CSV table of C-alpha atoms in Angstrom, one decimal:
chain,number,residue,atom,x,y,z
A,1,ILE,CA,149.5,70.5,153.9
A,2,PRO,CA,147.0,73.4,154.0
A,3,LEU,CA,146.4,74.9,150.6
A,4,PRO,CA,148.1,78.3,151.4
A,5,TRP,CA,151.3,76.5,152.2
A,6,ARG,CA,151.1,74.4,149.0
A,7,VAL,CA,150.9,77.3,146.6
A,8,PRO,CA,154.5,78.7,147.1
A,9,LYS,CA,156.0,75.2,147.0
A,10,ALA,CA,154.1,74.4,143.8
A,11,LYS,CA,155.1,77.6,142.1
A,12,LYS,CA,158.7,77.0,143.0
A,13,LEU,CA,158.6,73.5,141.5
A,14,ILE,CA,156.9,74.6,138.3
A,15,SER,CA,159.3,77.5,137.9
A,16,GLY,CA,162.2,75.1,138.0
A,17,LEU,CA,160.6,72.8,135.5
A,18,ILE,CA,160.0,75.7,133.1
A,19,ASP,CA,163.4,77.4,133.5
A,20,ASN,CA,165.2,74.1,133.2
A,21,LYS,CA,163.1,73.1,130.1
A,22,THR,CA,162.4,69.7,131.6
A,23,LEU,CA,158.8,69.7,130.6
A,24,ASN,CA,157.9,67.4,127.7
A,25,PRO,CA,157.8,69.7,124.6
A,26,ASP,CA,155.2,67.4,123.0
A,27,GLY,CA,153.1,67.2,126.2
A,28,MET,CA,150.2,69.1,127.7
A,29,TYR,CA,152.4,72.1,128.6
A,30,SER,CA,153.3,72.8,125.0
A,31,ARG,CA,149.8,72.2,123.7
A,32,MET,CA,148.3,74.5,126.2
A,33,PHE,CA,150.7,77.4,126.2
A,34,PHE,CA,152.1,77.4,122.6
A,35,ASN,CA,149.0,76.8,120.6
A,36,GLY,CA,149.1,78.7,117.3
A,37,ASN,CA,149.9,82.4,117.9
A,38,LEU,CA,148.8,82.3,121.5
A,39,ARG,CA,151.6,83.1,123.9
A,40,PHE,CA,151.7,83.2,127.7
A,41,THR,CA,154.1,85.1,129.9
A,42,ARG,CA,156.2,83.1,132.4
A,43,LYS,CA,154.0,84.3,135.3
A,44,GLU,CA,150.9,83.2,133.4
A,45,GLN,CA,152.4,79.8,132.8
A,46,ILE,CA,153.3,79.3,136.4
A,47,ASP,CA,149.9,80.5,137.7
A,48,ASN,CA,147.9,78.3,135.3
A,49,PHE,CA,150.0,75.3,136.1
A,50,THR,CA,149.6,75.9,139.8
A,51,ILE,CA,145.8,75.9,139.4
A,52,LEU,CA,146.0,72.6,137.4
A,53,LEU,CA,148.2,71.0,140.0
A,54,LEU,CA,146.4,72.0,143.1
A,55,GLY,CA,142.8,72.8,142.0
A,56,GLY,CA,140.3,70.4,143.6
A,57,GLN,CA,142.6,68.7,146.1
A,58,THR,CA,141.5,70.4,149.3
A,59,THR,CA,138.0,71.3,148.1
A,60,THR,CA,137.1,67.8,147.0
A,61,ALA,CA,138.6,66.3,150.3
A,62,HIS,CA,136.4,68.8,152.2
A,63,PHE,CA,133.3,67.8,150.2
A,64,LEU,CA,133.8,64.0,150.8
A,65,THR,CA,134.6,64.7,154.5
A,66,MET,CA,131.3,66.5,154.9
A,67,LEU,CA,129.5,63.7,153.1
A,68,LEU,CA,130.8,61.3,155.8
A,69,TYR,CA,129.8,63.7,158.5
A,70,ASN,CA,126.3,64.0,157.3
A,71,LEU,CA,126.0,60.2,156.8
A,72,SER,CA,126.8,59.8,160.4
A,73,GLU,CA,124.6,62.6,161.7
A,74,HIS,CA,121.5,61.8,159.6
A,75,PRO,CA,121.1,58.0,159.6
A,76,ASN,CA,117.6,58.0,158.1
A,77,TYR,CA,118.8,59.9,155.1
A,78,ALA,CA,121.9,57.8,154.9
A,79,ALA,CA,119.8,54.6,154.9
A,80,ALA,CA,117.8,56.0,152.0
A,81,VAL,CA,121.0,56.7,150.0
A,82,TYR,CA,122.4,53.2,150.8
A,83,ALA,CA,119.1,51.5,149.8
A,84,GLU,CA,119.0,53.4,146.5
A,85,LEU,CA,122.6,52.6,145.5
A,86,LYS,CA,123.4,49.2,147.0
A,87,GLY,CA,123.6,46.4,144.5
A,88,ARG,CA,123.0,48.7,141.6
A,89,ASN,CA,125.4,50.0,139.1
A,90,PRO,CA,124.8,53.7,138.5
A,91,ASN,CA,126.7,55.4,135.8
A,92,PRO,CA,128.4,58.4,137.4
A,93,PHE,CA,128.3,60.2,134.0
A,94,ASP,CA,124.6,59.7,133.6
A,95,ARG,CA,122.9,63.0,132.7
A,96,GLN,CA,119.7,61.6,134.3
A,97,TYR,CA,121.5,60.7,137.6
A,98,SER,CA,119.5,63.2,139.7
A,99,SER,CA,116.2,61.8,138.6
A,100,ASN,CA,117.3,58.1,138.6
A,101,TYR,CA,119.0,58.4,142.1
A,102,PRO,CA,117.1,61.2,143.8
A,103,ALA,CA,118.1,60.3,147.4
A,104,ALA,CA,121.8,60.4,146.5
A,105,HIS,CA,121.4,63.5,144.5
A,106,GLY,CA,119.5,65.3,147.2
A,107,PHE,CA,122.0,64.2,149.9
A,108,SER,CA,125.0,65.4,148.0
A,109,SER,CA,123.4,68.7,147.0
A,110,GLU,CA,122.3,69.5,150.5
A,111,THR,CA,125.8,68.7,151.8
A,112,LEU,CA,127.2,71.2,149.2
A,113,ARG,CA,124.7,73.8,150.2
A,114,MET,CA,125.3,73.6,154.0
A,115,TYR,CA,129.1,73.0,153.8
A,116,SER,CA,130.3,74.6,150.6
A,117,PRO,CA,133.9,73.6,149.6
A,118,PHE,CA,134.4,77.2,148.6
A,119,TYR,CA,134.1,79.9,151.3
A,120,TYR,CA,133.9,82.7,148.8
A,121,ASP,CA,133.8,83.5,145.1
A,122,ILE,CA,135.3,86.6,143.5
A,123,LEU,CA,133.4,88.7,141.0
A,124,GLN,CA,134.8,91.5,139.0
A,125,HIS,CA,132.5,93.6,136.9
A,126,LYS,CA,134.8,95.5,134.4
A,127,SER,CA,132.4,97.2,132.0
A,128,GLN,CA,130.4,99.6,134.1
A,129,ASP,CA,129.3,100.6,137.6
A,130,ILE,CA,126.5,98.5,139.0
A,131,ASN,CA,123.9,99.2,141.7
A,132,VAL,CA,123.3,96.3,144.2
A,133,GLY,CA,120.7,97.0,146.9
A,134,GLY,CA,121.3,100.8,146.8
A,135,TYR,CA,125.1,100.4,146.9
A,136,VAL,CA,127.1,101.5,143.9
A,137,ILE,CA,130.0,99.2,143.1
A,138,PRO,CA,132.5,101.0,140.9
A,139,ARG,CA,133.6,99.5,137.6
A,140,GLY,CA,136.6,97.1,138.1
A,141,MET,CA,136.2,96.6,141.8
A,142,ALA,CA,136.5,93.0,142.9
A,143,MET,CA,133.7,91.7,145.1
A,144,PHE,CA,133.8,88.7,147.4
A,145,LEU,CA,130.7,86.6,147.5
A,146,VAL,CA,130.4,84.7,150.7
A,147,LEU,CA,128.8,81.5,149.4
A,148,PRO,CA,127.9,79.8,152.7
A,149,SER,CA,126.0,82.9,153.7
A,150,ILE,CA,124.2,83.1,150.4
A,151,MET,CA,123.2,79.4,150.5
A,152,ARG,CA,121.6,79.9,153.9
A,153,ASP,CA,119.5,82.8,152.9
A,154,PRO,CA,116.0,82.2,154.4
A,155,SER,CA,114.3,84.0,151.6
A,156,LYS,CA,115.7,81.4,149.2
A,157,TYR,CA,115.9,78.3,151.3
A,158,LYS,CA,113.2,77.2,153.8
A,159,PHE,CA,114.6,76.3,157.2
A,160,PRO,CA,118.1,77.1,155.9
A,161,ASN,CA,120.0,75.8,158.9
A,162,GLN,CA,118.4,72.4,158.7
A,163,PHE,CA,119.7,69.5,156.7
A,164,ARG,CA,116.8,68.7,154.3
A,165,PRO,CA,117.9,66.8,151.1
A,166,GLU,CA,114.2,66.6,150.1
A,167,ARG,CA,114.4,70.3,149.1
A,168,TRP,CA,116.3,69.2,145.9
A,169,ILE,CA,113.9,66.4,145.2
A,170,ASN,CA,110.4,67.8,145.6
A,171,GLY,CA,111.0,71.0,143.6
A,172,GLU,CA,111.3,73.3,146.6
A,173,ASN,CA,114.7,74.3,145.2
A,174,LYS,CA,116.1,73.8,141.7
A,175,LYS,CA,119.5,73.0,140.4
A,176,SER,CA,120.3,76.6,139.7
A,177,ASP,CA,119.9,77.4,143.4
A,178,LEU,CA,123.0,75.5,144.3
A,179,LEU,CA,126.0,77.9,144.1
A,180,ALA,CA,128.7,75.8,145.7
A,181,PHE,CA,130.7,75.8,142.5
A,182,GLY,CA,129.8,79.3,141.4
A,183,ARG,CA,127.7,80.0,138.3
A,184,GLY,CA,128.1,80.9,134.6
A,185,GLU,CA,131.1,80.7,132.4
A,186,TYR,CA,133.5,81.2,135.3
A,187,HIS,CA,132.2,78.4,137.5
A,188,CYS,CA,134.7,76.0,139.1
A,189,LEU,CA,136.5,74.0,136.5
A,190,GLY,CA,136.7,71.0,138.8
A,191,ARG,CA,132.9,70.9,139.4
A,192,ASP,CA,132.3,67.8,137.2
A,193,LEU,CA,135.3,65.9,138.7
A,194,ALA,CA,134.1,66.6,142.2
A,195,ILE,CA,130.6,65.4,141.4
A,196,LEU,CA,132.0,62.3,139.7
A,197,MET,CA,134.1,61.5,142.7
A,198,GLU,CA,131.2,62.0,145.1
A,199,ARG,CA,129.0,59.6,143.1
A,200,ILE,CA,131.6,56.9,143.1
A,201,PHE,CA,132.3,57.5,146.8
A,202,LEU,CA,128.7,57.0,147.8
A,203,LYS,CA,128.3,53.9,145.6
A,204,GLU,CA,131.3,52.3,147.2
A,205,LEU,CA,130.1,53.2,150.7
A,206,ALA,CA,126.6,51.7,149.9
A,207,ASP,CA,128.1,48.4,148.7
A,208,SER,CA,130.4,48.2,151.7
A,209,GLY,CA,127.4,48.5,154.1
A,210,ALA,CA,129.6,50.8,156.3
A,211,HIS,CA,127.9,53.0,158.9
A,212,PHE,CA,129.8,55.7,160.6
A,213,VAL,CA,129.7,57.5,163.9
A,214,PHE,CA,131.5,60.8,164.0
A,215,ASP,CA,133.8,60.8,167.0
A,216,PRO,CA,135.1,64.2,168.2
A,217,ASP,CA,137.4,62.4,170.6
A,218,LEU,CA,139.6,61.4,167.7
A,219,GLY,CA,140.6,65.0,167.2
A,220,ILE,CA,139.6,67.7,164.7
A,221,ASN,CA,139.7,71.5,164.8
A,222,ASN,CA,137.6,74.2,163.2
A,223,PHE,CA,135.3,71.6,161.7
A,224,ALA,CA,132.6,73.8,160.3
A,225,ILE,CA,134.8,76.4,158.6
A,226,HIS,CA,136.0,76.6,155.0
A,227,TYR,CA,138.5,73.7,155.1
A,228,VAL,CA,138.9,70.9,157.5
A,229,GLU,CA,142.4,71.3,159.0
A,230,PRO,CA,144.8,68.5,158.2
A,231,ILE,CA,144.4,65.5,160.5
A,232,LYS,CA,146.1,62.2,160.7
A,233,ARG,CA,142.9,60.1,160.3
A,234,MET,CA,139.2,60.7,159.8
A,235,PRO,CA,137.5,61.3,163.1
A,236,ILE,CA,134.9,58.5,162.5
A,237,ARG,CA,134.4,55.0,163.8
A,238,ASP,CA,132.9,52.2,161.7
A,239,VAL,CA,129.9,50.7,163.6
A,240,LYS,CA,128.9,48.2,160.8
């Protein structure tokens, strides 16, 4: 189900659980929302639980889908990733993962740059007016940052429309240049989970020896937009 359709259903479900007092009083709900003197309104409880329930589902699926797409479209890079991971046992929690497995790191980073799971981020500067490129943005006004456009800025990324994982390996671009999950204290809370899933995903693919061909005849719509629309099966064929 597309994310916009999930939200009302999730809120209805959570509202019923809260109103009927069917949530475990000793569980996560109580620990989160009744911690010390901190109290949340009913709306805040519903909104926060909705984020916890739905956050990362569609975006992570989009990320893994685009990994498969790039593995099929760039066989030379895919071969380097497979050779690096096959038969090894990388720790997905390893803080040195990017240096220990540069091909996999570069491949996933470039996938995130070109096909960000987030189409936009929202920034709200509440303390004062700010001037950006000669435009005054009033205090409190929300701004939409179009992340795919930012991450294809030719002044920041050489050959921005080309898939070049080496840009993240040879120092051409650094970790802070990747904005797929936002930046700062308000970055995506699911970032680490998405990266963890991606590392496990690539390792399992490498060990399986699977090679994919993307087959548009299997049916897919609006492939290169924010989210891949729901489909009955992945539009790929295994040509192992």
